[in-house]
CSV table of C-alpha atoms in Angstrom, one decimal:
chain,number,residue,atom,x,y,z
D,2,MET,CA,-5.2,24.2,54.7
D,3,ARG,CA,-8.3,23.9,52.6
D,4,LYS,CA,-8.2,22.9,48.9
D,5,SER,CA,-10.0,25.2,46.5
D,6,PRO,CA,-13.2,23.7,44.8
D,7,ARG,CA,-11.9,24.7,41.4
D,8,ARG,CA,-8.8,22.6,41.8
D,9,ALA,CA,-10.8,19.6,42.8
D,10,ILE,CA,-13.1,20.0,39.9
D,11,LYS,CA,-10.1,20.4,37.5
D,12,ARG,CA,-8.6,17.2,38.8
D,13,GLU,CA,-11.9,15.3,38.4
D,14,ILE,CA,-12.4,16.3,34.7
D,15,THR,CA,-8.8,16.0,33.5
D,16,PRO,CA,-9.0,13.4,30.8
D,17,SER,CA,-6.7,10.4,31.0
D,18,PHE,CA,-5.4,11.0,27.4
D,19,ASN,CA,-3.3,13.9,28.7
D,20,LYS,CA,-1.1,11.4,30.6
D,21,PRO,CA,2.2,10.8,28.8
D,22,LEU,CA,2.7,7.5,27.2
D,23,PRO,CA,5.5,5.3,28.8
D,24,GLU,CA,9.0,5.9,27.6
D,25,TYR,CA,10.4,3.3,25.2
D,26,LYS,CA,13.5,2.6,23.2
D,27,ILE,CA,13.3,2.8,19.4
D,28,ASN,CA,12.9,-0.8,18.3
D,29,PHE,CA,14.7,-1.0,14.9
D,30,PHE,CA,13.4,-4.5,14.3
D,31,VAL,CA,9.8,-3.2,14.4
D,32,ILE,CA,10.8,-0.4,11.9
D,33,PHE,CA,12.5,-3.0,9.7
D,34,ILE,CA,9.4,-5.2,9.7
D,35,ALA,CA,7.1,-2.2,9.0
D,36,SER,CA,9.4,-1.2,6.1
D,37,ILE,CA,9.1,-4.7,4.7
D,38,ALA,CA,5.3,-4.6,5.0
D,39,ALA,CA,5.3,-1.2,3.2
D,40,ILE,CA,6.9,-2.7,0.1
D,41,GLY,CA,3.4,-3.4,-1.1
D,42,GLY,CA,3.0,0.4,-1.2
D,43,ILE,CA,6.0,0.9,-3.3
D,44,LEU,CA,4.7,-1.7,-5.8
D,45,PHE,CA,1.3,0.0,-5.8
D,46,GLY,CA,2.9,3.4,-6.5
D,47,PHE,CA,5.2,2.0,-9.1
D,48,ASP,CA,2.4,0.2,-11.0
D,49,THR,CA,0.3,3.4,-10.8
D,50,GLY,CA,3.0,5.6,-12.2
D,51,VAL,CA,4.8,3.4,-14.7
D,52,ILE,CA,1.7,2.8,-16.8
D,53,SER,CA,1.7,6.4,-17.9
D,54,GLY,CA,5.0,6.0,-19.7
D,55,ALA,CA,4.5,2.5,-20.8
D,56,ILE,CA,1.0,3.1,-22.3
D,57,LEU,CA,2.6,5.3,-25.0
D,58,PHE,CA,4.6,2.3,-26.3
D,59,ILE,CA,1.8,-0.2,-25.8
D,60,LYS,CA,-0.6,2.0,-27.7
D,61,HIS,CA,1.7,2.0,-30.7
D,62,GLN,CA,2.7,-1.6,-30.5
D,63,TYR,CA,-0.8,-3.0,-30.3
D,64,LEU,CA,-2.6,-0.2,-32.1
D,65,LEU,CA,-5.0,0.4,-29.2
D,66,SER,CA,-8.2,2.3,-29.5
D,67,SER,CA,-9.1,4.9,-26.9
D,68,PHE,CA,-11.4,2.3,-25.2
D,69,GLU,CA,-8.7,-0.4,-25.1
D,70,ASN,CA,-6.2,2.1,-23.8
D,71,GLY,CA,-8.6,2.9,-21.0
D,72,VAL,CA,-9.2,-0.7,-20.2
D,73,VAL,CA,-5.5,-1.5,-20.0
D,74,VAL,CA,-4.9,1.4,-17.6
D,75,SER,CA,-7.9,0.8,-15.4
D,76,ALA,CA,-7.6,-3.0,-15.2
D,77,SER,CA,-5.4,-2.7,-12.2
D,78,LEU,CA,-7.9,-0.4,-10.4
D,79,ILE,CA,-10.7,-2.8,-11.0
D,80,GLY,CA,-8.5,-5.6,-9.6
D,81,ALA,CA,-7.7,-3.4,-6.6
D,82,VAL,CA,-11.4,-2.9,-5.8
D,83,LEU,CA,-11.9,-6.7,-5.7
D,84,GLY,CA,-8.7,-7.3,-3.8
D,85,SER,CA,-9.5,-4.8,-1.1
D,86,ALA,CA,-13.1,-6.2,-0.9
D,87,THR,CA,-11.8,-9.7,-0.1
D,88,SER,CA,-8.7,-8.7,2.0
D,89,GLY,CA,-10.6,-8.1,5.2
D,90,TRP,CA,-11.8,-11.7,5.2
D,91,SER,CA,-8.5,-13.1,4.2
D,92,ALA,CA,-6.7,-11.1,6.9
D,93,ASP,CA,-9.0,-12.5,9.5
D,94,TYR,CA,-9.1,-16.0,8.2
D,95,PHE,CA,-5.4,-16.5,7.2
D,96,GLY,CA,-3.8,-13.8,9.3
D,97,ARG,CA,-2.0,-10.6,8.3
D,98,LYS,CA,1.4,-12.0,7.5
D,99,ARG,CA,0.0,-14.8,5.4
D,100,SER,CA,-2.2,-12.4,3.5
D,101,LEU,CA,0.8,-10.2,2.8
D,102,MET,CA,2.8,-13.2,1.7
D,103,PHE,CA,0.0,-14.2,-0.7
D,104,ALA,CA,-0.2,-10.7,-2.0
D,105,SER,CA,3.5,-10.8,-2.8
D,106,LEU,CA,3.1,-14.0,-4.8
D,107,ILE,CA,0.2,-12.4,-6.7
D,108,PHE,CA,2.4,-9.3,-7.3
D,109,MET,CA,5.1,-11.6,-8.8
D,110,ALA,CA,2.6,-13.5,-11.0
D,111,GLY,CA,1.0,-10.2,-12.3
D,112,THR,CA,4.4,-8.6,-12.9
D,113,LEU,CA,5.7,-11.5,-14.9
D,114,GLY,CA,2.4,-11.8,-16.8
D,115,SER,CA,2.6,-8.1,-17.7
D,116,ALA,CA,6.3,-8.3,-18.7
D,117,PHE,CA,5.7,-11.2,-21.0
D,118,ALA,CA,2.2,-10.4,-22.3
D,119,MET,CA,1.9,-11.1,-26.0
D,120,SER,CA,-1.6,-9.8,-26.5
D,121,ILE,CA,-3.8,-7.1,-25.1
D,122,PRO,CA,-6.2,-9.6,-23.3
D,123,HIS,CA,-3.2,-11.2,-21.6
D,124,LEU,CA,-1.9,-7.7,-20.6
D,125,ILE,CA,-5.3,-6.8,-19.2
D,126,GLU,CA,-5.6,-10.0,-17.2
D,127,SER,CA,-2.1,-9.5,-15.8
D,128,ARG,CA,-2.8,-5.9,-14.8
D,129,PHE,CA,-6.0,-7.1,-13.2
D,130,VAL,CA,-4.0,-9.7,-11.2
D,131,LEU,CA,-1.6,-6.9,-10.2
D,132,GLY,CA,-4.5,-4.8,-9.1
D,133,PHE,CA,-5.8,-7.6,-7.0
D,134,ALA,CA,-2.5,-7.8,-5.1
D,135,ILE,CA,-2.6,-4.0,-4.7
D,136,GLY,CA,-6.0,-4.2,-3.1
D,137,ILE,CA,-4.8,-6.9,-0.6
D,138,ALA,CA,-1.6,-5.0,0.2
D,139,SER,CA,-3.3,-1.7,0.6
D,140,PHE,CA,-5.6,-3.0,3.2
D,141,THR,CA,-3.5,-5.5,5.0
D,142,ALA,CA,-0.1,-3.7,5.2
D,143,PRO,CA,-1.3,-0.7,7.3
D,144,LEU,CA,-3.3,-3.1,9.5
D,145,PHE,CA,-0.3,-5.3,10.1
D,146,ILE,CA,1.9,-2.3,10.8
D,147,SER,CA,-0.5,-0.8,13.3
D,148,GLU,CA,-0.7,-4.2,15.2
D,149,ILE,CA,3.1,-4.5,15.5
D,150,ALA,CA,3.9,-0.9,16.2
D,151,PRO,CA,4.3,0.4,19.8
D,152,PRO,CA,1.8,3.1,20.7
D,153,ARG,CA,4.2,6.0,20.4
D,154,MET,CA,5.4,5.0,16.9
D,155,ARG,CA,2.1,3.8,15.5
D,156,GLY,CA,1.1,6.9,13.6
D,157,ALA,CA,4.6,7.3,12.0
D,158,LEU,CA,4.9,3.6,11.1
D,159,VAL,CA,1.5,3.4,9.6
D,160,SER,CA,2.1,6.5,7.5
D,161,LEU,CA,5.2,4.7,6.2
D,162,ASN,CA,2.9,2.8,3.9
D,163,GLN,CA,1.6,6.0,2.3
D,164,LEU,CA,5.1,7.3,2.0
D,165,ALA,CA,6.0,4.0,0.2
D,166,VAL,CA,3.2,4.6,-2.3
D,167,THR,CA,4.6,8.1,-3.0
D,168,VAL,CA,8.2,6.7,-3.3
D,169,GLY,CA,6.9,4.2,-5.8
D,170,ILE,CA,5.3,6.8,-7.9
D,171,PHE,CA,8.4,8.9,-7.8
D,172,VAL,CA,10.6,6.0,-8.8
D,173,SER,CA,8.3,5.1,-11.7
D,174,TYR,CA,8.6,8.6,-13.1
D,175,PHE,CA,12.3,8.7,-12.5
D,176,VAL,CA,12.7,5.5,-14.4
D,177,ARG,CA,10.6,6.9,-17.2
D,178,VAL,CA,12.7,10.0,-17.5
D,179,PHE,CA,15.9,8.1,-17.3
D,180,LYS,CA,14.8,5.8,-20.2
D,181,LEU,CA,13.9,8.7,-22.4
D,182,LEU,CA,17.3,10.3,-22.0
């Protein structure tokens, strides 16, 4: 029996990415570690959302001008730009886990500084430090998650970081509404 030429051609040009990935069991430890790494996303979202409610009180307490108001809000974004610009180097030099641990220490310092700020310059500095941690975590967490995730779960686990950002924004608005009631 002779094979048809079309069938032979079809076999030759069938791409290898159509092959199914090997079966695997769901590894809950990997999901747990990815969730821990995504906590930086929750902090990023919370910091982004919470300032919208807090700035109303900060503006009245410190009698901020519009320019100062903008600087307080944008200080974390400026820090995030610098943090993300340096995070590639730090993730390569120190490793992903150590970079995430360093970012968590910076998050703590920035949060404590923001909570106990007695002046506008101190608040701006603290928010800048928070932004620096946001920049490191925003780059390093998805990178770390993609490296530990099995191929079949990689997309879902990396998107966990973006879900964490959204959850952080939601929680910050929920806290704001709860405080106003």
